[in-house]
Structure formats: structure tokens, C-alpha cells
């Protein structure tokens, strides 16, 4: 997986207006004070069919002092900054899914080790995030 820590996102897009004129549009997103964005490019493979599905609440980012952070409730803004494809927040029932997701975590947490933690009724998997 790919991981990036950003203090803010700013992307300039050149849009063509209906009259053919080109105009710069800035997309700017900033995390809350003292926080950073942690962008993860994940690949999830859901191989077994059946009643169990992958739920986003099962995945958290954990820092080295075991604080846990949920995925941002609405991270659709990341597509404006060329983090594409974005993985939707929908339940994953089957197949292979790849894409970017975003967390907002304290800068102090981002400075240390971070782990991706997936917890289900079958147990917990913990992977170190390489940034």
C-alpha cells in the first residue's frame, strides 16, 4: 500500500468555460488545526461470498500510543487532488477493490509509527504503514 502524509491539499485545475475561455480553479482542503491528512492507497480482496462483508468501521489507523482513528466520513474531496480512484465508503461484498482513502490524524501521531488495523469477529490484523 502507498501512504502519504499531507498538511493540506491544494490543486489548480484549468477549466474551460462555456465561451471557450480558460480559467484556473483552486481546490483547497485543509485538516483541522494540529492535524494532517493521511492518504492510503489500499487494495482489498474480498474472496469469500456469503453473509460477511467488509465494513469500513472495521478498519482504523492506530498510532504508537494505541490511539485509533476512523476514516474520514466524507473523503470524496481527495479526487479533486488526483487521488484516484477513490475507494467508496460503501460496504464491500465481493471482489477486488483498489483505491485511495483519507484519515485526519494529529501531526504528533503522523510523526511516529502508524498501523492499519482490521478487526473482525475472526480476529485482528495489524500492518505497519510505510510512509
PDB file of C-alpha atoms in Angstrom:
ATOM      1  CA  UNK A   1       0.000   0.000   0.000  1.00  0.00           C
ATOM      2  CA  UNK A   2       1.046   3.563  -0.590  1.00  0.00           C
ATOM      3  CA  UNK A   3       0.829   6.174   2.160  1.00  0.00           C
ATOM      4  CA  UNK A   4       1.232   9.941   2.124  1.00  0.00           C
ATOM      5  CA  UNK A   5       1.042  12.479   4.928  1.00  0.00           C
ATOM      6  CA  UNK A   6      -0.124  15.961   3.871  1.00  0.00           C
ATOM      7  CA  UNK A   7      -0.548  19.153   5.894  1.00  0.00           C
ATOM      8  CA  UNK A   8      -3.100  20.293   3.322  1.00  0.00           C
ATOM      9  CA  UNK A   9      -4.149  19.697  -0.261  1.00  0.00           C
ATOM     10  CA  UNK A  10      -4.116  22.321  -2.987  1.00  0.00           C
ATOM     11  CA  UNK A  11      -4.631  21.562  -6.651  1.00  0.00           C
ATOM     12  CA  UNK A  12      -5.053  24.005  -9.512  1.00  0.00           C
ATOM     13  CA  UNK A  13      -7.374  22.843 -12.245  1.00  0.00           C
ATOM     14  CA  UNK A  14      -7.754  24.616 -15.568  1.00  0.00           C
ATOM     15  CA  UNK A  15     -11.392  24.570 -16.600  1.00  0.00           C
ATOM     16  CA  UNK A  16     -12.787  25.652 -19.928  1.00  0.00           C
ATOM     17  CA  UNK A  17     -15.829  27.898 -19.626  1.00  0.00           C
ATOM     18  CA  UNK A  18     -18.794  27.621 -21.988  1.00  0.00           C
ATOM     19  CA  UNK A  19     -17.416  30.540 -24.053  1.00  0.00           C
ATOM     20  CA  UNK A  20     -14.109  28.711 -24.572  1.00  0.00           C
ATOM     21  CA  UNK A  21     -12.222  30.867 -22.092  1.00  0.00           C
ATOM     22  CA  UNK A  22      -9.868  29.016 -19.742  1.00  0.00           C
ATOM     23  CA  UNK A  23      -9.953  29.726 -16.034  1.00  0.00           C
ATOM     24  CA  UNK A  24      -7.871  28.476 -13.091  1.00  0.00           C
ATOM     25  CA  UNK A  25      -9.839  26.939 -10.268  1.00  0.00           C
ATOM     26  CA  UNK A  26      -8.090  26.156  -6.979  1.00  0.00           C
ATOM     27  CA  UNK A  27      -9.274  23.217  -4.898  1.00  0.00           C
ATOM     28  CA  UNK A  28      -8.052  23.659  -1.323  1.00  0.00           C
ATOM     29  CA  UNK A  29      -8.673  21.319   1.605  1.00  0.00           C
ATOM     30  CA  UNK A  30      -7.050  21.743   4.991  1.00  0.00           C
ATOM     31  CA  UNK A  31      -7.325  19.458   8.013  1.00  0.00           C
ATOM     32  CA  UNK A  32      -8.267  20.785  11.447  1.00  0.00           C
ATOM     33  CA  UNK A  33      -5.611  22.677  13.429  1.00  0.00           C
ATOM     34  CA  UNK A  34      -2.772  20.420  14.581  1.00  0.00           C
ATOM     35  CA  UNK A  35      -3.881  17.628  12.266  1.00  0.00           C
ATOM     36  CA  UNK A  36      -2.688  16.203   8.942  1.00  0.00           C
ATOM     37  CA  UNK A  37      -4.233  14.083   6.235  1.00  0.00           C
ATOM     38  CA  UNK A  38      -3.066  10.503   5.975  1.00  0.00           C
ATOM     39  CA  UNK A  39      -3.855   9.214   2.483  1.00  0.00           C
ATOM     40  CA  UNK A  40      -3.670   5.473   1.927  1.00  0.00           C
ATOM     41  CA  UNK A  41      -3.803   3.632  -1.371  1.00  0.00           C
ATOM     42  CA  UNK A  42      -5.266   0.263  -0.454  1.00  0.00           C
ATOM     43  CA  UNK A  43      -6.086  -2.949  -2.205  1.00  0.00           C
ATOM     44  CA  UNK A  44      -8.786  -5.083  -0.626  1.00  0.00           C
ATOM     45  CA  UNK A  45      -9.698  -8.520  -1.859  1.00  0.00           C
ATOM     46  CA  UNK A  46     -12.947 -10.000  -0.606  1.00  0.00           C
ATOM     47  CA  UNK A  47     -12.749 -13.581  -1.790  1.00  0.00           C
ATOM     48  CA  UNK A  48     -15.487 -15.432   0.057  1.00  0.00           C
ATOM     49  CA  UNK A  49     -19.098 -14.830  -0.837  1.00  0.00           C
ATOM     50  CA  UNK A  50     -21.635 -15.204   1.887  1.00  0.00           C
ATOM     51  CA  UNK A  51     -23.172 -13.036   4.537  1.00  0.00           C
ATOM     52  CA  UNK A  52     -19.967 -11.447   5.780  1.00  0.00           C
ATOM     53  CA  UNK A  53     -18.992  -8.245   4.077  1.00  0.00           C
ATOM     54  CA  UNK A  54     -16.225  -5.742   4.615  1.00  0.00           C
ATOM     55  CA  UNK A  55     -17.346  -2.775   6.712  1.00  0.00           C
ATOM     56  CA  UNK A  56     -15.292   0.425   6.891  1.00  0.00           C
ATOM     57  CA  UNK A  57     -15.781   0.677  10.660  1.00  0.00           C
ATOM     58  CA  UNK A  58     -13.621  -2.484  10.959  1.00  0.00           C
ATOM     59  CA  UNK A  59     -10.555  -0.527   9.748  1.00  0.00           C
ATOM     60  CA  UNK A  60      -8.739   2.079  11.827  1.00  0.00           C
ATOM     61  CA  UNK A  61      -5.352   3.703  11.848  1.00  0.00           C
ATOM     62  CA  UNK A  62      -3.563   3.226  15.155  1.00  0.00           C
ATOM     63  CA  UNK A  63      -0.622   5.313  16.347  1.00  0.00           C
ATOM     64  CA  UNK A  64       2.230   4.080  18.500  1.00  0.00           C
ATOM     65  CA  UNK A  65       0.392   5.024  21.709  1.00  0.00           C
ATOM     66  CA  UNK A  66      -2.643   2.991  20.560  1.00  0.00           C
ATOM     67  CA  UNK A  67      -4.933   5.918  19.765  1.00  0.00           C
ATOM     68  CA  UNK A  68      -7.284   4.907  16.969  1.00  0.00           C
ATOM     69  CA  UNK A  69      -8.612   6.989  14.085  1.00  0.00           C
ATOM     70  CA  UNK A  70     -11.513   6.235  11.750  1.00  0.00           C
ATOM     71  CA  UNK A  71     -11.545   7.003   8.045  1.00  0.00           C
ATOM     72  CA  UNK A  72     -12.943  10.465   7.315  1.00  0.00           C
ATOM     73  CA  UNK A  73     -16.695  10.198   6.966  1.00  0.00           C
ATOM     74  CA  UNK A  74     -16.596  12.015   3.636  1.00  0.00           C
ATOM     75  CA  UNK A  75     -13.263  11.909   1.842  1.00  0.00           C
ATOM     76  CA  UNK A  76     -14.673  12.415  -1.670  1.00  0.00           C
ATOM     77  CA  UNK A  77     -12.701  15.706  -1.923  1.00  0.00           C
ATOM     78  CA  UNK A  78      -9.471  13.747  -2.480  1.00  0.00           C
ATOM     79  CA  UNK A  79     -10.431  13.008  -6.095  1.00  0.00           C
ATOM     80  CA  UNK A  80     -10.051  16.750  -6.847  1.00  0.00           C
ATOM     81  CA  UNK A  81      -6.390  16.343  -5.856  1.00  0.00           C
ATOM     82  CA  UNK A  82      -5.724  13.458  -8.240  1.00  0.00           C
ATOM     83  CA  UNK A  83      -6.030  10.715  -5.629  1.00  0.00           C
ATOM     84  CA  UNK A  84      -7.870   8.434  -7.965  1.00  0.00           C
ATOM     85  CA  UNK A  85      -9.525   6.058  -7.916  1.00  0.00           C
ATOM     86  CA  UNK A  86     -11.037   6.725  -4.501  1.00  0.00           C
ATOM     87  CA  UNK A  87     -12.474   3.747  -2.705  1.00  0.00           C
ATOM     88  CA  UNK A  88     -16.092   4.449  -1.862  1.00  0.00           C
ATOM     89  CA  UNK A  89     -17.293   4.217   1.698  1.00  0.00           C
ATOM     90  CA  UNK A  90     -19.800   1.555   0.710  1.00  0.00           C
ATOM     91  CA  UNK A  91     -19.786  -1.944   2.138  1.00  0.00           C
ATOM     92  CA  UNK A  92     -17.650  -4.320   0.076  1.00  0.00           C
ATOM     93  CA  UNK A  93     -19.345  -7.646  -0.508  1.00  0.00           C
ATOM     94  CA  UNK A  94     -17.180  -9.321  -3.130  1.00  0.00           C
ATOM     95  CA  UNK A  95     -14.257  -8.887  -5.489  1.00  0.00           C
ATOM     96  CA  UNK A  96     -11.095  -6.860  -5.583  1.00  0.00           C
ATOM     97  CA  UNK A  97     -11.196  -3.184  -4.749  1.00  0.00           C
ATOM     98  CA  UNK A  98      -8.360  -0.680  -5.005  1.00  0.00           C
ATOM     99  CA  UNK A  99      -8.213   2.998  -4.275  1.00  0.00           C
ATOM    100  CA  UNK A 100      -7.352   5.894  -2.007  1.00  0.00           C
ATOM    101  CA  UNK A 101      -8.931   6.670   1.351  1.00  0.00           C
ATOM    102  CA  UNK A 102      -8.218   9.503   3.788  1.00  0.00           C
ATOM    103  CA  UNK A 103      -7.830   9.840   7.542  1.00  0.00           C
ATOM    104  CA  UNK A 104      -7.348  13.011   9.584  1.00  0.00           C
ATOM    105  CA  UNK A 105      -4.872  12.393  12.389  1.00  0.00           C
ATOM    106  CA  UNK A 106      -2.812  14.545  14.771  1.00  0.00           C
ATOM    107  CA  UNK A 107       0.575  15.697  13.431  1.00  0.00           C
ATOM    108  CA  UNK A 108       2.179  14.122  16.532  1.00  0.00           C
ATOM    109  CA  UNK A 109       0.694  10.729  15.595  1.00  0.00           C
ATOM    110  CA  UNK A 110       1.933  11.066  11.998  1.00  0.00           C
ATOM    111  CA  UNK A 111       5.481  11.689  13.263  1.00  0.00           C
ATOM    112  CA  UNK A 112       5.630   8.229  14.841  1.00  0.00           C
ATOM    113  CA  UNK A 113       4.819   4.714  13.666  1.00  0.00           C
ATOM    114  CA  UNK A 114       1.358   4.116  12.275  1.00  0.00           C
ATOM    115  CA  UNK A 115      -0.516   0.865  11.800  1.00  0.00           C
ATOM    116  CA  UNK A 116      -3.553  -0.164   9.777  1.00  0.00           C
ATOM    117  CA  UNK A 117      -5.747  -2.330  11.992  1.00  0.00           C
ATOM    118  CA  UNK A 118      -8.556  -4.538  10.674  1.00  0.00           C
ATOM    119  CA  UNK A 119     -10.757  -6.149  13.317  1.00  0.00           C
ATOM    120  CA  UNK A 120     -13.477  -8.717  12.636  1.00  0.00           C
ATOM    121  CA  UNK A 121     -15.107 -11.491  14.640  1.00  0.00           C
ATOM    122  CA  UNK A 122     -12.270 -13.728  13.395  1.00  0.00           C
ATOM    123  CA  UNK A 123      -9.572 -11.571  14.952  1.00  0.00           C
ATOM    124  CA  UNK A 124      -7.315  -8.602  14.306  1.00  0.00           C
ATOM    125  CA  UNK A 125      -4.714  -7.938  11.621  1.00  0.00           C
ATOM    126  CA  UNK A 126      -2.207  -5.141  12.189  1.00  0.00           C
ATOM    127  CA  UNK A 127       0.099  -3.854   9.450  1.00  0.00           C
ATOM    128  CA  UNK A 128       2.672  -1.119   9.755  1.00  0.00           C
ATOM    129  CA  UNK A 129       2.051   1.764   7.361  1.00  0.00           C
ATOM    130  CA  UNK A 130       5.171   2.677   5.384  1.00  0.00           C
ATOM    131  CA  UNK A 131       5.216   6.413   4.786  1.00  0.00           C
TER     132      UNK A 131
END
